[in-house]
CSV table of C-alpha atoms and ligand atoms in Angstrom, one decimal:
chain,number,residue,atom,x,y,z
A,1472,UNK,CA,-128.0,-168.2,-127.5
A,1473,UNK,CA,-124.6,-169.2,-127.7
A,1474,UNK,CA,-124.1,-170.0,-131.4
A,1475,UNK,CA,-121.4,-167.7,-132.2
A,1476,UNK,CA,-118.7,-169.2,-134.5
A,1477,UNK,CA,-115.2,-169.4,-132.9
A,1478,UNK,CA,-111.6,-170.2,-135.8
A,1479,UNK,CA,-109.4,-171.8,-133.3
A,1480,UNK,CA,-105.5,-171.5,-135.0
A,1481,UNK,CA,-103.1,-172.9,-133.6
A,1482,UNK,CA,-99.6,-173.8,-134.5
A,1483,UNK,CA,-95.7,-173.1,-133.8
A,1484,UNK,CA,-94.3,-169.9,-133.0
A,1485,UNK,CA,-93.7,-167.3,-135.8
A,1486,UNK,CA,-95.5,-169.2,-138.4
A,1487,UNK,CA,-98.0,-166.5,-139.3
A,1488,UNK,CA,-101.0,-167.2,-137.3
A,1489,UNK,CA,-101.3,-164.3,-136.4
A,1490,UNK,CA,-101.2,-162.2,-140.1
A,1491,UNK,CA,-103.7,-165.2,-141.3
A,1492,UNK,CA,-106.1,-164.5,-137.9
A,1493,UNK,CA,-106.0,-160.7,-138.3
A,1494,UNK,CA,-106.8,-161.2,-141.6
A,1495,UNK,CA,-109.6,-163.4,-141.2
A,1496,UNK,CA,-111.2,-161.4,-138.5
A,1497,UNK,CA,-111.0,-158.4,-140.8
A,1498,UNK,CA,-113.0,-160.1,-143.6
A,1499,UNK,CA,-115.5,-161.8,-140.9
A,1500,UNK,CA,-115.6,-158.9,-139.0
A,1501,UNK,CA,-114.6,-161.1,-135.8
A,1502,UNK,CA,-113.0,-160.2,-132.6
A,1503,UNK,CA,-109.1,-161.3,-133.2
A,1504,UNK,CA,-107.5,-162.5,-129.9
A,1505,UNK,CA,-103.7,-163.0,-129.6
A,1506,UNK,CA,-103.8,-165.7,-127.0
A,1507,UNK,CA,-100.1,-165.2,-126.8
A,1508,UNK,CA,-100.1,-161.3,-126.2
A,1509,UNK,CA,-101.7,-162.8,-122.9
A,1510,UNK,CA,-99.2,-165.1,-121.9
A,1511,UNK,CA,-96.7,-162.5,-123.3
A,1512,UNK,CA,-98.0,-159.7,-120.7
A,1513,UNK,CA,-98.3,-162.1,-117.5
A,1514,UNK,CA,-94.5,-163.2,-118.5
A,1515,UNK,CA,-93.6,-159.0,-118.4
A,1516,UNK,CA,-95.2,-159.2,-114.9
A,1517,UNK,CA,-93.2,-161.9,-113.9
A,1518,UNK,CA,-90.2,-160.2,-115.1
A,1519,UNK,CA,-90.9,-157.0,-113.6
A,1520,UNK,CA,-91.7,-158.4,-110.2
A,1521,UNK,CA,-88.9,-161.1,-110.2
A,1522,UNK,CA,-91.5,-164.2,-109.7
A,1523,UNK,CA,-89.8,-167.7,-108.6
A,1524,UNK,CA,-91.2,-169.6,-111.0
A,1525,UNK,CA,-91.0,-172.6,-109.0
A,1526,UNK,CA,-92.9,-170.7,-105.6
A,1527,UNK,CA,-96.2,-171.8,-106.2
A,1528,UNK,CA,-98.0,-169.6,-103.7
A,1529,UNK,CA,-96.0,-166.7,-105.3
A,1530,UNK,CA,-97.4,-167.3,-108.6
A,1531,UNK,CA,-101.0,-167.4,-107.5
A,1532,UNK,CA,-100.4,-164.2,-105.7
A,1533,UNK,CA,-99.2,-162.0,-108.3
A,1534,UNK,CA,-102.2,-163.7,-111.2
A,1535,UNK,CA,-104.4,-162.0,-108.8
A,1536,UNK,CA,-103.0,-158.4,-109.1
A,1537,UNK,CA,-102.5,-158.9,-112.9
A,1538,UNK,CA,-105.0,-157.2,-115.1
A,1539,UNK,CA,-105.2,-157.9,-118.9
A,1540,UNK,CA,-107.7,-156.1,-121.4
A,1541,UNK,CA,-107.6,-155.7,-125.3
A,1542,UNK,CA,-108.3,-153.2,-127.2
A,1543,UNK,CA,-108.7,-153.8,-130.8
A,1544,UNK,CA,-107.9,-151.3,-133.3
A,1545,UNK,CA,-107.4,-151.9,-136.5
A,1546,UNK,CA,-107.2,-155.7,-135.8
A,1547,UNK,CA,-104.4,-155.3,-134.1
A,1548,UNK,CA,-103.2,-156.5,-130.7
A,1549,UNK,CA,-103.2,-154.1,-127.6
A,1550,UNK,CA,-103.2,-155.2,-124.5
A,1551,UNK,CA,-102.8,-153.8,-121.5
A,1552,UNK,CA,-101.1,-155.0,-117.9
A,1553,UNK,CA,-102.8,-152.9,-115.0
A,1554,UNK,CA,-103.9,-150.5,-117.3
A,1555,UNK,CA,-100.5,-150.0,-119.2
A,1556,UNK,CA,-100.3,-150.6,-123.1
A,1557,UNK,CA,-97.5,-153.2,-123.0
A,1558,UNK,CA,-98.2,-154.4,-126.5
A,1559,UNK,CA,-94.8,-153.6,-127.8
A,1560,UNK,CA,-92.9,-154.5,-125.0
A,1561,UNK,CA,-93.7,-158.3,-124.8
A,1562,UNK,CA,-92.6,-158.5,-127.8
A,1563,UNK,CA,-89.4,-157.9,-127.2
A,1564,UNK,CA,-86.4,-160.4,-126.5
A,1565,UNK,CA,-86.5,-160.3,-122.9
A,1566,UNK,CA,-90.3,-161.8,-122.4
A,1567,UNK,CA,-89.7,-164.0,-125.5
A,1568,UNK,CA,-87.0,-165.8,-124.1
A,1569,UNK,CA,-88.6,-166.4,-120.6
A,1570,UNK,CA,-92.3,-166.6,-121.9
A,1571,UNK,CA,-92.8,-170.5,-122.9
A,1572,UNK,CA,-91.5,-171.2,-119.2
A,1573,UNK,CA,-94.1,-168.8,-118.1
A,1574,UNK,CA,-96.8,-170.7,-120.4
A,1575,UNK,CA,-95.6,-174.0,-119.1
A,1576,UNK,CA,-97.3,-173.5,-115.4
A,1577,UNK,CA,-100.1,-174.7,-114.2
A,1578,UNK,CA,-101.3,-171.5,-112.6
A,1579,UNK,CA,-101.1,-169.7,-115.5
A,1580,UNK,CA,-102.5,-171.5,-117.7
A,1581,UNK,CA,-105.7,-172.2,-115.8
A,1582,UNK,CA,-106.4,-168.3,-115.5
A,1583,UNK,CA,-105.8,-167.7,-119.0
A,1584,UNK,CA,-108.0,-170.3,-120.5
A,1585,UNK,CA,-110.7,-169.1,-118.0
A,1586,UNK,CA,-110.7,-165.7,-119.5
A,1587,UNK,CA,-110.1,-166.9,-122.9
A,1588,UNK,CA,-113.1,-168.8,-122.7
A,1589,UNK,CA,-115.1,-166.2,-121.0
A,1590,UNK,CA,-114.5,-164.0,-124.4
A,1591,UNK,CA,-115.9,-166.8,-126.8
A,1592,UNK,CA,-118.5,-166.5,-125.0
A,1593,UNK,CA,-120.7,-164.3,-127.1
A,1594,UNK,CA,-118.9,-163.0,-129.7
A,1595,UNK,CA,-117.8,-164.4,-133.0
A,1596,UNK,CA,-114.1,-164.8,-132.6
A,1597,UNK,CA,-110.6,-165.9,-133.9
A,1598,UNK,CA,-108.0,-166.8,-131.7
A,1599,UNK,CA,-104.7,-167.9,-132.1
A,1600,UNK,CA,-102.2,-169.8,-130.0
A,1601,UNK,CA,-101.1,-173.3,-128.9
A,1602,UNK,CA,-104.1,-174.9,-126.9
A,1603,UNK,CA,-107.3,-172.9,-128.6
A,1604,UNK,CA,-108.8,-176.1,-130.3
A,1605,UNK,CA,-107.3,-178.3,-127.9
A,1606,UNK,CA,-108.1,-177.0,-124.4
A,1607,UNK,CA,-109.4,-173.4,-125.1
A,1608,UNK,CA,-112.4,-174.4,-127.3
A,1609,UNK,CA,-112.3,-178.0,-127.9
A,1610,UNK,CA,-115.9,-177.3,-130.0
A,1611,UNK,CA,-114.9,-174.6,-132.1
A,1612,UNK,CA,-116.4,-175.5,-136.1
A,1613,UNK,CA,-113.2,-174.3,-137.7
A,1614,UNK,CA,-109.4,-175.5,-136.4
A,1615,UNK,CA,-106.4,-174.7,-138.4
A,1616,UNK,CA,-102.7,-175.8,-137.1
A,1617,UNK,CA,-100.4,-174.4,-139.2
A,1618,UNK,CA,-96.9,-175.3,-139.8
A,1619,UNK,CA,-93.9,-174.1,-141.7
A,1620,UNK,CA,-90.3,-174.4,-142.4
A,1621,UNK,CA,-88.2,-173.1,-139.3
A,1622,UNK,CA,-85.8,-171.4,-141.1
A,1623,UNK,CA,-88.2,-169.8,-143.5
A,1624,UNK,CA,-89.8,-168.6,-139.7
A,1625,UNK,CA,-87.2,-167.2,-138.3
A,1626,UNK,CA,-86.3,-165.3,-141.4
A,1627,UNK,CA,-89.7,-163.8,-141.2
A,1628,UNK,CA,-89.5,-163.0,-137.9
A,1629,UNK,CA,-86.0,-161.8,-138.2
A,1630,UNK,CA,-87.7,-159.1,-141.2
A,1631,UNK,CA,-90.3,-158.2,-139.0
A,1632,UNK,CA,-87.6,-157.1,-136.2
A,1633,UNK,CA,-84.7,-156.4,-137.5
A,1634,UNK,CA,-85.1,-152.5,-137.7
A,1635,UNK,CA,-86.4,-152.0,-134.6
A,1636,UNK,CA,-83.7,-154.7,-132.9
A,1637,UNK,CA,-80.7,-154.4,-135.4
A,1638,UNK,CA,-78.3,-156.1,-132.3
A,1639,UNK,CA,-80.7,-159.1,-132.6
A,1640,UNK,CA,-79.1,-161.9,-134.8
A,1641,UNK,CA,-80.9,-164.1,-137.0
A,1642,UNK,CA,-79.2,-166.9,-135.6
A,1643,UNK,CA,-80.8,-165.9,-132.3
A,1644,UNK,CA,-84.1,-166.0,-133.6
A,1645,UNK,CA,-83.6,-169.2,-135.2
A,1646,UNK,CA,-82.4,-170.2,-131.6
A,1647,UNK,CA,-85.2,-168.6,-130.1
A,1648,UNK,CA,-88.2,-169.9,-132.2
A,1649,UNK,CA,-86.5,-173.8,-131.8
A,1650,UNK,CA,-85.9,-173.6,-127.7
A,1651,UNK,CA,-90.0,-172.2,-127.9
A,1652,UNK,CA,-90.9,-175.3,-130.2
A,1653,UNK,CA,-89.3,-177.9,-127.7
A,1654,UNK,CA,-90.7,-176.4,-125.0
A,1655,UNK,CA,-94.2,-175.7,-126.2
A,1656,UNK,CA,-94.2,-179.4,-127.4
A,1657,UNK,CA,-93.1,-181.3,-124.8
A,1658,UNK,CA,-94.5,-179.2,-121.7
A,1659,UNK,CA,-97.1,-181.3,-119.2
A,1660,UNK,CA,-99.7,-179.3,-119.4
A,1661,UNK,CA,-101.6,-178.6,-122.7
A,1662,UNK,CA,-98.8,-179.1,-124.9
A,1663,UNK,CA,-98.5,-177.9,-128.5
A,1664,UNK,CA,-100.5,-180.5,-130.8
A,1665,UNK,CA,-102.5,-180.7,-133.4
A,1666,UNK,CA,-106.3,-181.1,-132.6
A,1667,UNK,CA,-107.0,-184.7,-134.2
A,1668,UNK,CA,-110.3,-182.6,-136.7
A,1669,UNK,CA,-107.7,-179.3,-136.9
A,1670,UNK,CA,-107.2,-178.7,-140.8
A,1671,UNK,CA,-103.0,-178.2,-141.4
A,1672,UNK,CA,-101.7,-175.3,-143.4
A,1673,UNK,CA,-98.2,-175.4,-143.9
A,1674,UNK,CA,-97.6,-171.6,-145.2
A,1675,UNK,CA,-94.0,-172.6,-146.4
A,1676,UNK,CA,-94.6,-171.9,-149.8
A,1677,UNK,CA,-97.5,-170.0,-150.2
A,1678,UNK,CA,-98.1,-166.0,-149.3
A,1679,UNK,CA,-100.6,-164.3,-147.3
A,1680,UNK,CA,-103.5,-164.0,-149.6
A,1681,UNK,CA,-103.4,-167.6,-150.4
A,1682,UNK,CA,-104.0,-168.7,-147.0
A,1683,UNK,CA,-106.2,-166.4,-146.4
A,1684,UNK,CA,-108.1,-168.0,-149.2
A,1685,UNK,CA,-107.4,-171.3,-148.4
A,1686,UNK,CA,-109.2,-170.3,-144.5
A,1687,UNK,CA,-112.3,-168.6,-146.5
A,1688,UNK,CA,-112.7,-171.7,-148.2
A,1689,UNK,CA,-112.9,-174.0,-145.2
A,1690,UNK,CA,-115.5,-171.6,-143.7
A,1691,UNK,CA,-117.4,-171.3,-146.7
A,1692,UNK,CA,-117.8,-175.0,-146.7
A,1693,UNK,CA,-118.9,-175.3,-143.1
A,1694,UNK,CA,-121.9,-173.1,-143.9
A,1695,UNK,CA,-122.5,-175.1,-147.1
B,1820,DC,O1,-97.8,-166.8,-130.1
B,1820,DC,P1,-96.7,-166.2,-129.3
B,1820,DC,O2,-95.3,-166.5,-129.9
B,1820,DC,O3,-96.9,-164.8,-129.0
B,1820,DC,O4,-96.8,-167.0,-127.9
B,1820,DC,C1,-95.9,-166.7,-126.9
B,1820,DC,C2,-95.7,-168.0,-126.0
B,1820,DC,O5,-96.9,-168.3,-125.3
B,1820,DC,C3,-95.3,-169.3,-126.8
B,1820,DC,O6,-94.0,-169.6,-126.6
B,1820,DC,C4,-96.2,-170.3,-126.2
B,1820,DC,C5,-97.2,-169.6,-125.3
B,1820,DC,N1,-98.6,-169.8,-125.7
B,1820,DC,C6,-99.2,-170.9,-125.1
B,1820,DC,O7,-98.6,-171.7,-124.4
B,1820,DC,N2,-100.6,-171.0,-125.3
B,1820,DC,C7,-101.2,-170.1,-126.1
B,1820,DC,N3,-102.5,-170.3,-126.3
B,1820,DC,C8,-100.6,-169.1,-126.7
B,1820,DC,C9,-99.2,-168.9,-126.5
């Protein structure tokens, strides 16, 4: 029954997990999910709806009227909030610079890793985020925590964004990716680290293809 295969990737913002899980799931033909988008869309609610992040009751209120599906085309990431396609907004400034605070609470986390879970239930998947072969799926075959360079991702981050956002400064992404570091790392619950049999790839140095490759490899040796 359940013996679909599930590439946890986890790692530090902007460090390509993403490109490398899209990538993989294109090969495998997997289901990619963007744990983050998910994290990033109850953060827009949250926003939208003024939540007091310290009101408890609040918080457990409004994860009950928030409704999160993905639609996959293409590999990429959209996902909806109550049936509207926010997958551009939460990517903007606003939800990045309140969404590791968002990720941080209890509540929040708990519903997400529910329905993370629910959809590795059947399906062969890749999933990226902070907690996928930590808490998410402490049993998936194939971990990968990748690293890189800070500066080296905020400049690709700053690339990525910078036509769309020219008022957005590299220095604030730099900002932006090291404030989302400290907090993903020292947060209580489920904080940013390295699952003790995850495989590091540091991507400093080396370009899509090749850790694409590298990824291929470690699969191809787990069926060996
Ligand atoms: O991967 P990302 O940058 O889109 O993630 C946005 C934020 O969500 C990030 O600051 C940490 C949090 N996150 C998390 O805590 N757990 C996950 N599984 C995925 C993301």
């Amino acid at each position: 029954m359940n013996n679909n295969i599930i590439v946890a990737i986890d790692g530090y913002s902007s460090c390509g997990k993403s490109t490398l899980a899209k990538a993989l799931a294109k090969k495998l033909h997997y289901i990619y999910v963007d744990s983050g988008a998910m994290y990033r869309a109850v953060t827009l609610y949250f926003l939208r709806n003024n939540i007091d992040l310290t009101n408890h009751a609040q918080i457990e209120e409004a994860l009950k009227n928030i409704h999160l599906n993905f639609h996959s085309r293409d590999y990429e990431t959209h996902i909806t909030l109550n049936d509207e396609e926010v997958s551009e907004e939460v990517r903007q400034m606003p939800v990045s610079e309140k969404v590791s605070a968002v990720a941080a609470l209890k509540e929040v986390r708990r519903e997400m890793v529910k329905q993370q879970q629910r959809m590795g239930k059947s399906k062969n998947i890749v999933m990226d985020g902070r907690d996928i072969g930590t808490a998410v799926f402490p049993h998936a075959p194939l971990k990968i925590f990748m690293t890189a360079d800070p500066k080296i991702r905020a400049e690709r981050r700053y690339n990525e964004i910078h036509a769309k956002n020219p008022e957005v400064t590299l220095e604030d992404i730099f900002e932006n990716i090291a404030h989302r570091d400290y907090q993903d790392t020292t947060r209580e619950e489920s904080p940013l680290v390295r699952a003790d049999d995850a495989i590091i790839l540091d991507n400093t140095n080396i370009t899509p293809e090749q850790q694409l490759q590298f990824a291929l490899d470690k699969i191809e040796a787990l069926k060996g």
